[in-house]
JSON list of N, CA and C in Angstrom, two decimals:
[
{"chain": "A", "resi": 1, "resn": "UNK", "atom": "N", "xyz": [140.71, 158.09, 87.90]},
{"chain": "A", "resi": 1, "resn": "UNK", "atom": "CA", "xyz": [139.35, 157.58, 87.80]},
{"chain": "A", "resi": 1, "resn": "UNK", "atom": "C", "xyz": [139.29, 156.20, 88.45]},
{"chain": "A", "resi": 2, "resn": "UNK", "atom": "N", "xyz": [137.92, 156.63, 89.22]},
{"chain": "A", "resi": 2, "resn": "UNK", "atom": "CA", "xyz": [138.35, 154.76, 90.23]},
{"chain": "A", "resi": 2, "resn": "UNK", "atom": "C", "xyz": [137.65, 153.82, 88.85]},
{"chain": "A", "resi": 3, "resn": "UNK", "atom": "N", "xyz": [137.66, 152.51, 89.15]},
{"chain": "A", "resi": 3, "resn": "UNK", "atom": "CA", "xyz": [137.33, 151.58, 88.27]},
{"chain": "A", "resi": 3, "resn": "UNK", "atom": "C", "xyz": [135.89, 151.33, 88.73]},
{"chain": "A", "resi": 4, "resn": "UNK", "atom": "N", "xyz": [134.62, 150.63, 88.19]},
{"chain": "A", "resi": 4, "resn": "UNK", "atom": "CA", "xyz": [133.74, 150.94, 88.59]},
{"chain": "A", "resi": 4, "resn": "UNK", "atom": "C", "xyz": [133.16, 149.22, 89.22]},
{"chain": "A", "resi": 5, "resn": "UNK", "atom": "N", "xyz": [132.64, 149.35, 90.35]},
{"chain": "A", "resi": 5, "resn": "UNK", "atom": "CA", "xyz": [132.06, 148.10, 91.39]},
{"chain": "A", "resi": 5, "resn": "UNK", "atom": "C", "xyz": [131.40, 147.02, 90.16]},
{"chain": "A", "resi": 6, "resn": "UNK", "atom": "N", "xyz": [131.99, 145.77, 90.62]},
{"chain": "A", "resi": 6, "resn": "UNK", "atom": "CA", "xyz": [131.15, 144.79, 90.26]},
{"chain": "A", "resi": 6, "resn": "UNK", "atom": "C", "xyz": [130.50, 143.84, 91.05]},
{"chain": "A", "resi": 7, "resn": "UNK", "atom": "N", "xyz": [129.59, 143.82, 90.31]},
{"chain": "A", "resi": 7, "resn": "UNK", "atom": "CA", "xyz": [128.05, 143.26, 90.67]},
{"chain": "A", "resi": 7, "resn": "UNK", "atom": "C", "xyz": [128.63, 141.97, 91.19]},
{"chain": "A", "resi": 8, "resn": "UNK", "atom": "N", "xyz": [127.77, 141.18, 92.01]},
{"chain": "A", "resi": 8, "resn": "UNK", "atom": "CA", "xyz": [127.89, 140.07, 92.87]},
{"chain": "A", "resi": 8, "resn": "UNK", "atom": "C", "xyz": [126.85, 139.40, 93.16]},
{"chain": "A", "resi": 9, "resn": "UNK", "atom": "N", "xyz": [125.57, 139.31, 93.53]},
{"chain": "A", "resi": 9, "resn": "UNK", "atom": "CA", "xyz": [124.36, 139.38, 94.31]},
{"chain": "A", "resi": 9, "resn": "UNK", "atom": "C", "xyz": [123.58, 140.47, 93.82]},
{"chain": "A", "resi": 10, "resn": "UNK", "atom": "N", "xyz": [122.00, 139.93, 93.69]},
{"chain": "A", "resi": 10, "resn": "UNK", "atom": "CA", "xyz": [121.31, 140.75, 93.20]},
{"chain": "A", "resi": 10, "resn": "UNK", "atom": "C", "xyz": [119.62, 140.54, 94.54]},
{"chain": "A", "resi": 11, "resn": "UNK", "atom": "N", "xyz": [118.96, 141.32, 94.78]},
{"chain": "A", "resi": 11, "resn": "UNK", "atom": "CA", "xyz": [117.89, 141.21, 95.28]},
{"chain": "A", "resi": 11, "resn": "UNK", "atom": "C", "xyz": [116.66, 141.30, 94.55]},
{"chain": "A", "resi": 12, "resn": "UNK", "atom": "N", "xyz": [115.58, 140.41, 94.92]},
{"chain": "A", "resi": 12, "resn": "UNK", "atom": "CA", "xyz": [114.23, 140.47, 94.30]},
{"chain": "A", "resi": 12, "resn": "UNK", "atom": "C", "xyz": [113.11, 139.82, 94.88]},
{"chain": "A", "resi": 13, "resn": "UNK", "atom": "N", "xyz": [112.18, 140.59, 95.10]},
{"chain": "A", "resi": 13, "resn": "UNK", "atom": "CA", "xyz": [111.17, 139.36, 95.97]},
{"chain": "A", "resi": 13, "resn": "UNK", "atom": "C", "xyz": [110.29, 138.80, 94.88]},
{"chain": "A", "resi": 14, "resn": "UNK", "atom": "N", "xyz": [110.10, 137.58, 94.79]},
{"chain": "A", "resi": 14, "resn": "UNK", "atom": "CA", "xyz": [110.19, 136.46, 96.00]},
{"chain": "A", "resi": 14, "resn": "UNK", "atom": "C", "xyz": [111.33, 135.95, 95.60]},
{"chain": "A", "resi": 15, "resn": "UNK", "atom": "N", "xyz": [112.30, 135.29, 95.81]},
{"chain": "A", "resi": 15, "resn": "UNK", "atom": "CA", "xyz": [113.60, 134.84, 96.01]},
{"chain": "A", "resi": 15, "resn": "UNK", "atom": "C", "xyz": [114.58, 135.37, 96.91]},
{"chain": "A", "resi": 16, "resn": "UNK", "atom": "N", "xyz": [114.55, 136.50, 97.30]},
{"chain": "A", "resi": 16, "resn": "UNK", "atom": "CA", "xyz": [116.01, 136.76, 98.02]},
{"chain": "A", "resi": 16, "resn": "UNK", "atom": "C", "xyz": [117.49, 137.35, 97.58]},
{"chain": "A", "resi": 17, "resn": "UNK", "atom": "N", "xyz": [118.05, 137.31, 98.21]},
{"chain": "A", "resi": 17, "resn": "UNK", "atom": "CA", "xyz": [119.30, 137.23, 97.17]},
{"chain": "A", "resi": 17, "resn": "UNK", "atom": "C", "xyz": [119.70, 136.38, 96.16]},
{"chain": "A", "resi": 18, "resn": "UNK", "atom": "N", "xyz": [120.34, 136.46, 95.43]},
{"chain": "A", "resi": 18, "resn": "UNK", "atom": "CA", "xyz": [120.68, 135.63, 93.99]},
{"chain": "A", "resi": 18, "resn": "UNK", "atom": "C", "xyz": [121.83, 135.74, 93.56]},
{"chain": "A", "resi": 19, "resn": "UNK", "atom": "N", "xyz": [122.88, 134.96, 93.64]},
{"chain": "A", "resi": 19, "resn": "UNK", "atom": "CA", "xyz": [124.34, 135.22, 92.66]},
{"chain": "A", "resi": 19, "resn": "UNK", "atom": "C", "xyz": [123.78, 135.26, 91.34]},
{"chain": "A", "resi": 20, "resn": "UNK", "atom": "N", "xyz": [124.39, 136.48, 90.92]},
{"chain": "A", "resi": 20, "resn": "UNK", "atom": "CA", "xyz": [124.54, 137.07, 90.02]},
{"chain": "A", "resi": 20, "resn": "UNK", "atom": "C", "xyz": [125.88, 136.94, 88.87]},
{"chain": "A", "resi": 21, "resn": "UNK", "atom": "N", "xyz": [125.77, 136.37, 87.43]},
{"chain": "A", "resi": 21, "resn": "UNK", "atom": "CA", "xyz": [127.48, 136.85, 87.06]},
{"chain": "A", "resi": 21, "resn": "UNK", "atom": "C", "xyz": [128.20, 138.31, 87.06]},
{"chain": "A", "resi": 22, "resn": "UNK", "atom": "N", "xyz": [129.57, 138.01, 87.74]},
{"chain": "A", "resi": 22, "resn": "UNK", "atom": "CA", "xyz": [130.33, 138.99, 88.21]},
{"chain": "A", "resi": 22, "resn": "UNK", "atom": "C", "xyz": [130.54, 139.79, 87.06]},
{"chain": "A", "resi": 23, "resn": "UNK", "atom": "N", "xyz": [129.97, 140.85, 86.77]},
{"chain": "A", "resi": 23, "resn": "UNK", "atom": "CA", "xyz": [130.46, 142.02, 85.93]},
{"chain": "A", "resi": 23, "resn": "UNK", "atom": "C", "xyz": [129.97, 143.30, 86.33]},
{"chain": "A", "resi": 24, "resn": "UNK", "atom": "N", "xyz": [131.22, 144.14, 85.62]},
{"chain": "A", "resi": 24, "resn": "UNK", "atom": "CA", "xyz": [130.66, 145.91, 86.35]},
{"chain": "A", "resi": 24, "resn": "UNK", "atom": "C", "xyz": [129.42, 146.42, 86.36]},
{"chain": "A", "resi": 25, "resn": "UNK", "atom": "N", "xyz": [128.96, 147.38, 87.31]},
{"chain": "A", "resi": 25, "resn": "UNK", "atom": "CA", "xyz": [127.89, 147.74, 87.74]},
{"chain": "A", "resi": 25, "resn": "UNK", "atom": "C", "xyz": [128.01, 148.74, 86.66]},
{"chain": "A", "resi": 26, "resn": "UNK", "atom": "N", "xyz": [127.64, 148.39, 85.63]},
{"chain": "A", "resi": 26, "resn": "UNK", "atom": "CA", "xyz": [127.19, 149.77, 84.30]},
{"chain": "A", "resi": 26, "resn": "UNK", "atom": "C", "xyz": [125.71, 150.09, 84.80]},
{"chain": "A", "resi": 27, "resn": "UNK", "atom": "N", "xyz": [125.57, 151.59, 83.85]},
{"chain": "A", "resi": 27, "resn": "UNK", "atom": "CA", "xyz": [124.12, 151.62, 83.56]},
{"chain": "A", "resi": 27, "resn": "UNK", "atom": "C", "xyz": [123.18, 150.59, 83.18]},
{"chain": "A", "resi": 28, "resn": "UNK", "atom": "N", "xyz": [123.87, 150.34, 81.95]},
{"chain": "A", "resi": 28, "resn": "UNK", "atom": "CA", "xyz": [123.37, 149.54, 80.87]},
{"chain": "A", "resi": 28, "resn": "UNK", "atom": "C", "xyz": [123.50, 147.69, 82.26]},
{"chain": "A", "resi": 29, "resn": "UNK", "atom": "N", "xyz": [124.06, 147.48, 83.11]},
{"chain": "A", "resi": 29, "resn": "UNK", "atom": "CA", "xyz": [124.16, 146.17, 83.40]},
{"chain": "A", "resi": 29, "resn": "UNK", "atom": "C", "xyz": [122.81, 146.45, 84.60]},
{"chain": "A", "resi": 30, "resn": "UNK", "atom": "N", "xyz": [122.65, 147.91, 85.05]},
{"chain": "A", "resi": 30, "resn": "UNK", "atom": "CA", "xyz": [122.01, 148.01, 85.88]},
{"chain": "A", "resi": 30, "resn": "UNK", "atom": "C", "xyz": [120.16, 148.04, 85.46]},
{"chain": "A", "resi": 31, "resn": "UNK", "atom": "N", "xyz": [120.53, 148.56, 84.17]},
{"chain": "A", "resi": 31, "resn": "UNK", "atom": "CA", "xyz": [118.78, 148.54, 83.38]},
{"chain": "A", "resi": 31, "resn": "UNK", "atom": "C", "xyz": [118.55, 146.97, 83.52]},
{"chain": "A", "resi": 32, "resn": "UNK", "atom": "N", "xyz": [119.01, 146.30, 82.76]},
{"chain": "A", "resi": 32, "resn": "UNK", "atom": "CA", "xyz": [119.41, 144.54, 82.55]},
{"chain": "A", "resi": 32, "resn": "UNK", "atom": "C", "xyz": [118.76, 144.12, 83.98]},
{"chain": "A", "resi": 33, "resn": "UNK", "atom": "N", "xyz": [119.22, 144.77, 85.00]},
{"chain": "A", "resi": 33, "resn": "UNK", "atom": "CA", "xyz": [118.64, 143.32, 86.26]},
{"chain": "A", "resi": 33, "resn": "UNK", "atom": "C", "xyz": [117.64, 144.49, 86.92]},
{"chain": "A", "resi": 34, "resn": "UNK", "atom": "N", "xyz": [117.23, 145.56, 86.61]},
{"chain": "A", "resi": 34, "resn": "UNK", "atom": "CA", "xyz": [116.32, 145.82, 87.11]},
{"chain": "A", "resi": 34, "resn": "UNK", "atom": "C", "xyz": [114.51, 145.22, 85.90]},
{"chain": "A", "resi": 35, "resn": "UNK", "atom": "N", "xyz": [115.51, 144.63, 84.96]},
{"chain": "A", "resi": 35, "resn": "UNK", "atom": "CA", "xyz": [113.91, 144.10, 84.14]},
{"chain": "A", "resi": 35, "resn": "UNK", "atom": "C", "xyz": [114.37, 143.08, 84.06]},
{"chain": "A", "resi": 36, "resn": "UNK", "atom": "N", "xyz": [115.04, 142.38, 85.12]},
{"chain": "A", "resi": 36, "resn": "UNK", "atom": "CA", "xyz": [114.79, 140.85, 85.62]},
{"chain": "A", "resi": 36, "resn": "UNK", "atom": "C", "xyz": [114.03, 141.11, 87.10]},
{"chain": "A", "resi": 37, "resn": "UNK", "atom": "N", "xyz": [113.79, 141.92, 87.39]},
{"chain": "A", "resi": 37, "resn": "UNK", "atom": "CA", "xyz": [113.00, 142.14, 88.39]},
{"chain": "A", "resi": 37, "resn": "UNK", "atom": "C", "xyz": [113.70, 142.44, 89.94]},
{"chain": "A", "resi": 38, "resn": "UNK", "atom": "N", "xyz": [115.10, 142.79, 90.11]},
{"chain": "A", "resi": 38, "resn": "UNK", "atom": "CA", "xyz": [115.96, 143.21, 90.98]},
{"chain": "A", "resi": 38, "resn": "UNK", "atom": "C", "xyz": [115.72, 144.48, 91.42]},
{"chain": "A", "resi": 39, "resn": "UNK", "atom": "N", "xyz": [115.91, 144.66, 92.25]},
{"chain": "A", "resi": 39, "resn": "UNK", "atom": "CA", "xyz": [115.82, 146.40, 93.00]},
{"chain": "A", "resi": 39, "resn": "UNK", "atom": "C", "xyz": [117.01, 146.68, 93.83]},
{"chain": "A", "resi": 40, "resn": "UNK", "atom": "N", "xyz": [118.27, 145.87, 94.51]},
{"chain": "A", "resi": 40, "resn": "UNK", "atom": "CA", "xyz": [119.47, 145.87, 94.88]},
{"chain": "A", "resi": 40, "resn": "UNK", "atom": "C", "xyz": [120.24, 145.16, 94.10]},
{"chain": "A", "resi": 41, "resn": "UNK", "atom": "N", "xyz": [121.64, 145.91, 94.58]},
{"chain": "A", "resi": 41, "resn": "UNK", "atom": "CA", "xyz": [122.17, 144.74, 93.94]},
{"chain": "A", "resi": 41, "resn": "UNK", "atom": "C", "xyz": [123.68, 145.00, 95.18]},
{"chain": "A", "resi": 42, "resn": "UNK", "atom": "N", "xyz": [124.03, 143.50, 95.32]},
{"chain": "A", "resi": 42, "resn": "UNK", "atom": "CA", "xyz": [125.25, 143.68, 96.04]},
{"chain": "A", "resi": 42, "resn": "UNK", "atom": "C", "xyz": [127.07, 143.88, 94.94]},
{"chain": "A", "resi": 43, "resn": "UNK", "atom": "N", "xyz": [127.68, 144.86, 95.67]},
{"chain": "A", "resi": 43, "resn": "UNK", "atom": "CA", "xyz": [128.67, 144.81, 94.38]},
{"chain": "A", "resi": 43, "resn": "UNK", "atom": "C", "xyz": [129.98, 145.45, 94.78]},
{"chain": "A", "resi": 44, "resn": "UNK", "atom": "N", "xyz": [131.01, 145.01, 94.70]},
{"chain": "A", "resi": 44, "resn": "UNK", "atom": "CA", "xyz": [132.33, 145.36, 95.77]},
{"chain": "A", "resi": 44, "resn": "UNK", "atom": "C", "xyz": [133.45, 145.96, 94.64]},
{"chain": "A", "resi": 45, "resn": "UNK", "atom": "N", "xyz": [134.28, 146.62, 95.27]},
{"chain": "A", "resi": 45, "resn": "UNK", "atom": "CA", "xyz": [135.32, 147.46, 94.66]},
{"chain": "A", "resi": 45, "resn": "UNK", "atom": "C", "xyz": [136.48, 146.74, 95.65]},
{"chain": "A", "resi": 46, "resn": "UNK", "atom": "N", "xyz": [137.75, 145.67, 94.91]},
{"chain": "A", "resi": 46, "resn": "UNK", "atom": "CA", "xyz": [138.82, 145.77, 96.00]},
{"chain": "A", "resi": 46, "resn": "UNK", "atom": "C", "xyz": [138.36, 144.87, 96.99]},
{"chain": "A", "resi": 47, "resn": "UNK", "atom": "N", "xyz": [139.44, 144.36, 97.84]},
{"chain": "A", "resi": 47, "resn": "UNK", "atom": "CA", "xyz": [138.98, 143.55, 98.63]},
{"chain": "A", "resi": 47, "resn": "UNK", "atom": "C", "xyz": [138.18, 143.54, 100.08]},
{"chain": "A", "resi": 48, "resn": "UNK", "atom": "N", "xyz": [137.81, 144.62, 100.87]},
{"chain": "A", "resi": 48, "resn": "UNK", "atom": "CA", "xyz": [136.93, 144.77, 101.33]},
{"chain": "A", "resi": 48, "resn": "UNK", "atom": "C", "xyz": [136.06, 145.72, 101.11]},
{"chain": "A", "resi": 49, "resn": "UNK", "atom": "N", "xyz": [135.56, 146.62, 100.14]},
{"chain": "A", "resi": 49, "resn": "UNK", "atom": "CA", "xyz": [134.55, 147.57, 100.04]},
{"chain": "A", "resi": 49, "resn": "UNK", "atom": "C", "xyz": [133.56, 147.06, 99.08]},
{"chain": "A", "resi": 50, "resn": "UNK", "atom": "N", "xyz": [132.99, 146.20, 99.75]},
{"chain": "A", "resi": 50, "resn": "UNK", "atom": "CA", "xyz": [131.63, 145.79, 99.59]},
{"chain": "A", "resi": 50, "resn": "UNK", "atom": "C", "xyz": [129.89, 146.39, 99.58]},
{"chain": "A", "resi": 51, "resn": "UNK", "atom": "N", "xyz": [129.20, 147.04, 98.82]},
{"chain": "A", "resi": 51, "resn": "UNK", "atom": "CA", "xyz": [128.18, 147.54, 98.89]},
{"chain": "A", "resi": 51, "resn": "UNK", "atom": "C", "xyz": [126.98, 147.36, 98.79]},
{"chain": "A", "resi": 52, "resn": "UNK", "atom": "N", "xyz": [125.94, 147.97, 99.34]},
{"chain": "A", "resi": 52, "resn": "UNK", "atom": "CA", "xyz": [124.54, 147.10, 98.83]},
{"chain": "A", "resi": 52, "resn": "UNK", "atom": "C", "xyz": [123.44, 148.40, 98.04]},
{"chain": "A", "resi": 53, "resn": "UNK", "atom": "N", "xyz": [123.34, 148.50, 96.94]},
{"chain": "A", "resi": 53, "resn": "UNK", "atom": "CA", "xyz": [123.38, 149.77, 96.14]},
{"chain": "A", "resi": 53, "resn": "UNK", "atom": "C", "xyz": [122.15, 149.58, 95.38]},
{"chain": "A", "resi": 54, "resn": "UNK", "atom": "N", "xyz": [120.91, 150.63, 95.39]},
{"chain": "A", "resi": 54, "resn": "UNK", "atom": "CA", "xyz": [119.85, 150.63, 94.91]},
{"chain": "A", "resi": 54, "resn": "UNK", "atom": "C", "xyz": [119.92, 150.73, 93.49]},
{"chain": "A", "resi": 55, "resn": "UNK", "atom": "N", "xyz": [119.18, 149.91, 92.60]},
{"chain": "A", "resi": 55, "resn": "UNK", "atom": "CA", "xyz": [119.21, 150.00, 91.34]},
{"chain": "A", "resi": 55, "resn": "UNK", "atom": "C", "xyz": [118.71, 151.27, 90.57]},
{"chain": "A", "resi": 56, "resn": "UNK", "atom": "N", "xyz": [117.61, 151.81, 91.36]},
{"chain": "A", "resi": 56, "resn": "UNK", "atom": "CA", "xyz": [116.51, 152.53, 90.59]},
{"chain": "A", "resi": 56, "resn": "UNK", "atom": "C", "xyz": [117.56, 154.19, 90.66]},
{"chain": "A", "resi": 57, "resn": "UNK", "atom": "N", "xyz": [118.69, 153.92, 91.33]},
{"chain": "A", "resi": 57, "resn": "UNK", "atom": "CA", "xyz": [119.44, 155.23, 91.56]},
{"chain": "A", "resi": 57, "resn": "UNK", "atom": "C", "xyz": [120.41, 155.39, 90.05]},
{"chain": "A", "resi": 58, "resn": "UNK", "atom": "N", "xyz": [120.57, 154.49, 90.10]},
{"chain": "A", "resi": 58, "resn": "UNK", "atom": "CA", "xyz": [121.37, 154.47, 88.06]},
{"chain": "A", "resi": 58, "resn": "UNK", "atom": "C", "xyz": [120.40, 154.84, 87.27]},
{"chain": "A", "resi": 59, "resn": "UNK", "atom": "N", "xyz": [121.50, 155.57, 86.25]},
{"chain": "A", "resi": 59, "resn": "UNK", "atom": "CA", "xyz": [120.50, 156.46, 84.97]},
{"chain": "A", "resi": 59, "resn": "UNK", "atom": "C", "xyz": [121.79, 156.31, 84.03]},
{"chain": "A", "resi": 60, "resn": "UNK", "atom": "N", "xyz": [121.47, 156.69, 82.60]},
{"chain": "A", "resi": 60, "resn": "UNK", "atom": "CA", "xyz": [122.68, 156.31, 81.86]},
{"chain": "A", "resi": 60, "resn": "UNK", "atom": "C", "xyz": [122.80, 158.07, 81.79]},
{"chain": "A", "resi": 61, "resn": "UNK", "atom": "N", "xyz": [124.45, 158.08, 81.93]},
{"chain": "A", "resi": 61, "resn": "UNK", "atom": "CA", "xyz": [124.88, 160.11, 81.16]},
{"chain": "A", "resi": 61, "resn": "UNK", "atom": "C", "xyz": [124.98, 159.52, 79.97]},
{"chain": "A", "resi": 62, "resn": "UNK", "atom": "N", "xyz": [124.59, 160.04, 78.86]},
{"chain": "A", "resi": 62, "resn": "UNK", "atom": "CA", "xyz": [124.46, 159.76, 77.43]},
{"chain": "A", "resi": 62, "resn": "UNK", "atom": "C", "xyz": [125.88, 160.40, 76.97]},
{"chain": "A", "resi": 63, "resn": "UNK", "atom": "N", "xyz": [126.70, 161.50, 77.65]},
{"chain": "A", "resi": 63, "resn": "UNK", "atom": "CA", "xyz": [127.96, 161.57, 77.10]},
{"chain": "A", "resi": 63, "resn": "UNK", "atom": "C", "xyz": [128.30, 160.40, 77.44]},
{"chain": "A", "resi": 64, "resn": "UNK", "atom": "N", "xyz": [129.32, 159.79, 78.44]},
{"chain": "A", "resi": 64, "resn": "UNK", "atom": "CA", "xyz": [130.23, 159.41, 78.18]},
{"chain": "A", "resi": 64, "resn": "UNK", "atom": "C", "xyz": [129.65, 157.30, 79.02]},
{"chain": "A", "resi": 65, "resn": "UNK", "atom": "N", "xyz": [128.14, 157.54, 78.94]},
{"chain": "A", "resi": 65, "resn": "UNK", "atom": "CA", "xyz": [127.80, 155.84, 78.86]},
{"chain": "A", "resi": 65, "resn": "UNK", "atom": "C", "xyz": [128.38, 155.47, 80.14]},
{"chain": "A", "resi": 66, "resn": "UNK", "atom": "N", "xyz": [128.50, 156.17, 81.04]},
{"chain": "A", "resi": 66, "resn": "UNK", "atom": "CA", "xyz": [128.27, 155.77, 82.65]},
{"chain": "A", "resi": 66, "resn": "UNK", "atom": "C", "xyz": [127.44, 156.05, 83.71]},
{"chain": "A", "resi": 67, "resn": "UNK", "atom": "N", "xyz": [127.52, 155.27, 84.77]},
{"chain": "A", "resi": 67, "resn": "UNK", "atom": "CA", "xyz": [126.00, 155.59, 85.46]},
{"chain": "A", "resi": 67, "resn": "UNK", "atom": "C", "xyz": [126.40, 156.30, 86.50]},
{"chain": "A", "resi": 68, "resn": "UNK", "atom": "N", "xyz": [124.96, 157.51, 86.63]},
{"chain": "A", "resi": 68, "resn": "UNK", "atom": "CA", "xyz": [125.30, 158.70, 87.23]},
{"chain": "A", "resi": 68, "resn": "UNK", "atom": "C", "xyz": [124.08, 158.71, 88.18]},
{"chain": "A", "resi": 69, "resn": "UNK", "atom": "N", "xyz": [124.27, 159.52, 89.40]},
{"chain": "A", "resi": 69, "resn": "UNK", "atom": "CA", "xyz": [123.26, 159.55, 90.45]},
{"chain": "A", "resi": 69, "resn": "UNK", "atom": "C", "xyz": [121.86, 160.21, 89.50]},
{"chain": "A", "resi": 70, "resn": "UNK", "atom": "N", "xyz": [120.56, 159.95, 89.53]},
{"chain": "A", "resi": 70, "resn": "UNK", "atom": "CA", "xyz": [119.48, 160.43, 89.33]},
{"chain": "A", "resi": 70, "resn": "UNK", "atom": "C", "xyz": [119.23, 161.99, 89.96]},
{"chain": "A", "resi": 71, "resn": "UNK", "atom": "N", "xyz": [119.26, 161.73, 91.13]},
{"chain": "A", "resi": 71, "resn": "UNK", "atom": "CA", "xyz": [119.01, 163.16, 91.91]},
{"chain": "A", "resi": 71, "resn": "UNK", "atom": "C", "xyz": [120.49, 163.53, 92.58]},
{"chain": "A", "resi": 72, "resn": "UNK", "atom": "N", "xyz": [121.19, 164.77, 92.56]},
{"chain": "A", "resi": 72, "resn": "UNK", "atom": "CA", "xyz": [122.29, 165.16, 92.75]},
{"chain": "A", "resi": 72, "resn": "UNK", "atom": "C", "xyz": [122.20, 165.11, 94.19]},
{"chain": "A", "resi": 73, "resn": "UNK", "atom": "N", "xyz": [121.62, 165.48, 94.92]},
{"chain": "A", "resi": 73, "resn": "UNK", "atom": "CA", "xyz": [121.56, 165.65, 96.55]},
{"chain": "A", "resi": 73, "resn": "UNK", "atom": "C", "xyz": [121.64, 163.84, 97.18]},
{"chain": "A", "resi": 74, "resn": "UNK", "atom": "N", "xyz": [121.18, 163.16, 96.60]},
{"chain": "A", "resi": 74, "resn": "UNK", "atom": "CA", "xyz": [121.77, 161.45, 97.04]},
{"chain": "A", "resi": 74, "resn": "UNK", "atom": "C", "xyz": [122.72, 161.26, 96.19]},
{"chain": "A", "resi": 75, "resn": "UNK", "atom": "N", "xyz": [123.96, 160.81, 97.46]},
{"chain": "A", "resi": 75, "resn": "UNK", "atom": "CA", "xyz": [124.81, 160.47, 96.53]},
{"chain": "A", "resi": 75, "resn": "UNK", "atom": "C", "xyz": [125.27, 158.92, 97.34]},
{"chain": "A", "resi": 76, "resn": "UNK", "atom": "N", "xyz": [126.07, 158.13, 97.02]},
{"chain": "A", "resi": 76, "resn": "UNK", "atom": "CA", "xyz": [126.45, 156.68, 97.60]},
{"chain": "A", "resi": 76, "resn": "UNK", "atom": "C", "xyz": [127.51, 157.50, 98.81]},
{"chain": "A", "resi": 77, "resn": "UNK", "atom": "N", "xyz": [127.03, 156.30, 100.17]},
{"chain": "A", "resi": 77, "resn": "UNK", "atom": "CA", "xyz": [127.61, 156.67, 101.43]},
{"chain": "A", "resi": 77, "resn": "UNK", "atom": "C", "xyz": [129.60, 155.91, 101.03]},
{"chain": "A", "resi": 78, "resn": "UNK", "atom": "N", "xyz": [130.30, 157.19, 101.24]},
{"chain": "A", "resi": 78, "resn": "UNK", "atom": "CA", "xyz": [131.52, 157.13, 101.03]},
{"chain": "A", "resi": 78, "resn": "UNK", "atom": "C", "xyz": [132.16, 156.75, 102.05]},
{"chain": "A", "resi": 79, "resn": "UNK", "atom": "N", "xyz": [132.05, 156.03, 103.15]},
{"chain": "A", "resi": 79, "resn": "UNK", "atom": "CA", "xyz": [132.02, 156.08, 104.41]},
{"chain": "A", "resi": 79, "resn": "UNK", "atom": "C", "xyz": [133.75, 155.85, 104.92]}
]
């Protein structure tokens, strides 16, 4: 199981980007800055895999309290 991206930078207009404190990109961290008014958020795994990852795409799985794609056919570019 990979470990899961932490947050770094967050987006919101009007401001821009915003450092953000560094903690994992949960569901639950992702509800949190989308009702601070964020809609990206920047957030890296490791030392170069850096991402820029839509908020509104997190949903909580109520089993096991991690965040799971909304619609199965988008999934994050694995590149």
């Amino acid at each position: 199981m990979t470990r899961p991206r932490t947050a770094t930078h967050a987006y919101r207009i009007p401001g821009g980007w915003q450092k953000v404190p560094h903690h994992p990109l949960t569901a639950d961290f992702a509800r949190d800055l989308r009702g601070q008014g964020f809609t990206i958020v920047r957030a890296r795994r490791g030392w170069n895999d850096s991402r820029e990852l839509s908020l509104t795409q997190y949903a909580a799985d109520p089993a096991s309290g991690t965040s799971t794609w909304v619609d199965s056919e988008l999934k994050p570019f694995s590149g």
